[in-house]
Amino acid sequence: MNKIEAIKLVNQDLHANLLTERNTIFSTVVPYAGDEGWWLNIPLSGFRQEQHFLLCSERAKVIRHIRIKANTILSPATRFRSKDQMADVFISAKNAKRLVDTLPGGSKFSFDKYVFGEYSF
């Protein structure tokens, strides 16, 4: 599964063209420091617009869709580890029902309340 395929799948399921390449960040499960999870690199300025994150698990054949409306997360630089105007986020796949940024230097931000949908493929 790649970003374009994932966007198409979600938009078809929603019967709308809500997600685009510009407002969507796609991530697949990768190993990191003895764990597995999803990396998100989000421009800090992106939090001023609606953002969609598609977390793909090839093993589970599931895409989790996180939707964050514009200006919902104020001062993202204080909530996430950031460098070069980008928020670095790592969400562990150990417990897919608890989507929390686990990187040191962040605030352990939970994305749980922003889950918009889950799609099988």
Short mmCIF file of C-alpha atoms in Angstrom, two decimals:
data_model
loop_
_atom_site.label_atom_id
_atom_site.label_comp_id
_atom_site.label_asym_id
_atom_site.label_seq_id
_atom_site.Cartn_x
_atom_site.Cartn_y
_atom_site.Cartn_z
CA MET A 1 0.00 0.00 0.00
CA ASN A 2 1.32 3.45 -0.85
CA LYS A 3 0.04 6.96 -0.15
CA ILE A 4 -1.93 7.37 -3.39
CA GLU A 5 -3.61 3.97 -2.98
CA ALA A 6 -4.44 4.71 0.67
CA ILE A 7 -5.95 8.11 -0.15
CA LYS A 8 -8.05 6.53 -2.89
CA LEU A 9 -9.27 3.76 -0.55
CA VAL A 10 -10.27 6.19 2.20
CA ASN A 11 -11.94 8.67 -0.16
CA GLN A 12 -13.94 5.81 -1.75
CA ASP A 13 -15.05 4.61 1.66
CA LEU A 14 -16.06 8.14 2.67
CA HIS A 15 -17.78 8.78 -0.69
CA ALA A 16 -15.94 12.12 -0.79
CA ASN A 17 -12.65 13.63 -1.90
CA LEU A 18 -11.68 14.73 1.61
CA LEU A 19 -8.05 13.59 1.44
CA THR A 20 -5.51 14.92 -1.02
CA GLU A 21 -1.75 14.52 -1.39
CA ARG A 22 -1.34 18.00 0.10
CA ASN A 23 -3.40 17.53 3.29
CA THR A 24 -2.41 13.92 4.02
CA ILE A 25 0.65 12.34 5.59
CA PHE A 26 1.06 8.60 5.06
CA SER A 27 3.16 6.26 7.17
CA THR A 28 3.77 2.52 7.32
CA VAL A 29 5.05 0.53 10.28
CA VAL A 30 8.85 0.62 10.56
CA PRO A 31 11.29 -0.58 13.24
CA TYR A 32 12.71 2.03 15.63
CA ALA A 33 14.81 1.55 18.80
CA GLY A 34 13.52 -1.94 19.63
CA ASP A 35 9.95 -0.99 18.79
CA GLU A 36 7.80 -0.75 15.69
CA GLY A 37 5.53 2.09 14.73
CA TRP A 38 4.71 5.01 12.50
CA TRP A 39 6.91 8.07 11.88
CA LEU A 40 5.20 11.35 11.08
CA ASN A 41 7.15 14.43 10.05
CA ILE A 42 4.68 17.30 10.11
CA PRO A 43 5.46 20.88 9.12
CA LEU A 44 4.61 23.04 12.15
CA SER A 45 2.77 25.44 9.84
CA GLY A 46 0.58 22.53 8.70
CA PHE A 47 -1.33 22.59 11.97
CA ARG A 48 -3.02 25.80 10.77
CA GLN A 49 -4.93 23.71 8.19
CA GLU A 50 -6.83 20.46 8.47
CA GLN A 51 -4.42 17.52 8.49
CA HIS A 52 -4.99 13.84 7.81
CA PHE A 53 -2.61 11.08 8.89
CA LEU A 54 -2.96 7.60 7.44
CA LEU A 55 -1.23 4.96 9.56
CA CYS A 56 -0.88 1.80 7.51
CA SER A 57 -0.25 -1.64 8.96
CA GLU A 58 0.55 -4.10 6.19
CA ARG A 59 0.57 -6.98 8.69
CA ALA A 60 -2.93 -6.20 10.02
CA LYS A 61 -4.15 -4.97 6.60
CA VAL A 62 -5.59 -1.87 8.26
CA ILE A 63 -5.28 1.88 7.76
CA ARG A 64 -6.04 4.14 10.71
CA HIS A 65 -7.16 7.62 9.72
CA ILE A 66 -6.39 10.49 12.08
CA ARG A 67 -8.04 13.83 11.29
CA ILE A 68 -6.95 17.03 13.02
CA LYS A 69 -8.97 20.12 12.20
CA ALA A 70 -7.30 23.46 11.57
CA ASN A 71 -5.87 25.22 14.64
CA THR A 72 -6.87 22.38 16.97
CA ILE A 73 -3.32 21.92 18.22
CA LEU A 74 -2.02 25.30 19.31
CA SER A 75 1.74 25.77 19.76
CA PRO A 76 2.71 22.44 18.18
CA ALA A 77 6.41 23.21 18.77
CA THR A 78 5.77 22.80 22.51
CA ARG A 79 3.82 19.55 22.08
CA PHE A 80 6.18 17.62 19.82
CA ARG A 81 9.90 17.18 19.42
CA SER A 82 10.69 19.57 16.60
CA LYS A 83 13.60 20.61 14.43
CA ASP A 84 13.80 22.71 11.29
CA GLN A 85 10.13 23.75 11.66
CA MET A 86 9.02 20.09 11.53
CA ALA A 87 7.32 18.09 14.28
CA ASP A 88 8.83 14.63 14.64
CA VAL A 89 6.31 12.09 15.90
CA PHE A 90 6.71 8.37 16.54
CA ILE A 91 3.59 6.38 17.39
CA SER A 92 4.25 2.87 18.65
CA ALA A 93 2.34 0.04 16.98
CA LYS A 94 2.51 -2.14 20.11
CA ASN A 95 -0.96 -1.02 21.14
CA ALA A 96 -2.76 0.22 18.05
CA LYS A 97 -5.73 1.33 20.17
CA ARG A 98 -3.51 3.83 21.99
CA LEU A 99 -1.94 6.22 19.49
CA VAL A 100 0.57 8.28 21.49
CA ASP A 101 3.75 10.09 20.45
CA THR A 102 6.51 8.30 22.35
CA LEU A 103 9.54 10.38 21.35
CA PRO A 104 11.67 11.94 24.08
CA GLY A 105 11.34 15.71 24.01
CA GLY A 106 7.62 15.63 23.25
CA SER A 107 4.64 15.80 25.57
CA LYS A 108 3.40 12.22 24.96
CA PHE A 109 0.59 13.70 22.88
CA SER A 110 -2.32 11.30 22.35
CA PHE A 111 -3.97 11.14 18.94
CA ASP A 112 -6.71 8.80 20.20
CA LYS A 113 -9.51 11.36 20.15
CA TYR A 114 -8.65 12.34 16.58
CA VAL A 115 -9.14 8.87 15.06
CA PHE A 116 -11.62 9.44 12.23
CA GLY A 117 -11.84 5.92 10.87
CA GLU A 118 -10.29 2.55 10.30
CA TYR A 119 -10.22 0.86 6.91
CA SER A 120 -9.38 -2.71 5.95
CA PHE A 121 -7.63 -3.51 2.70
#
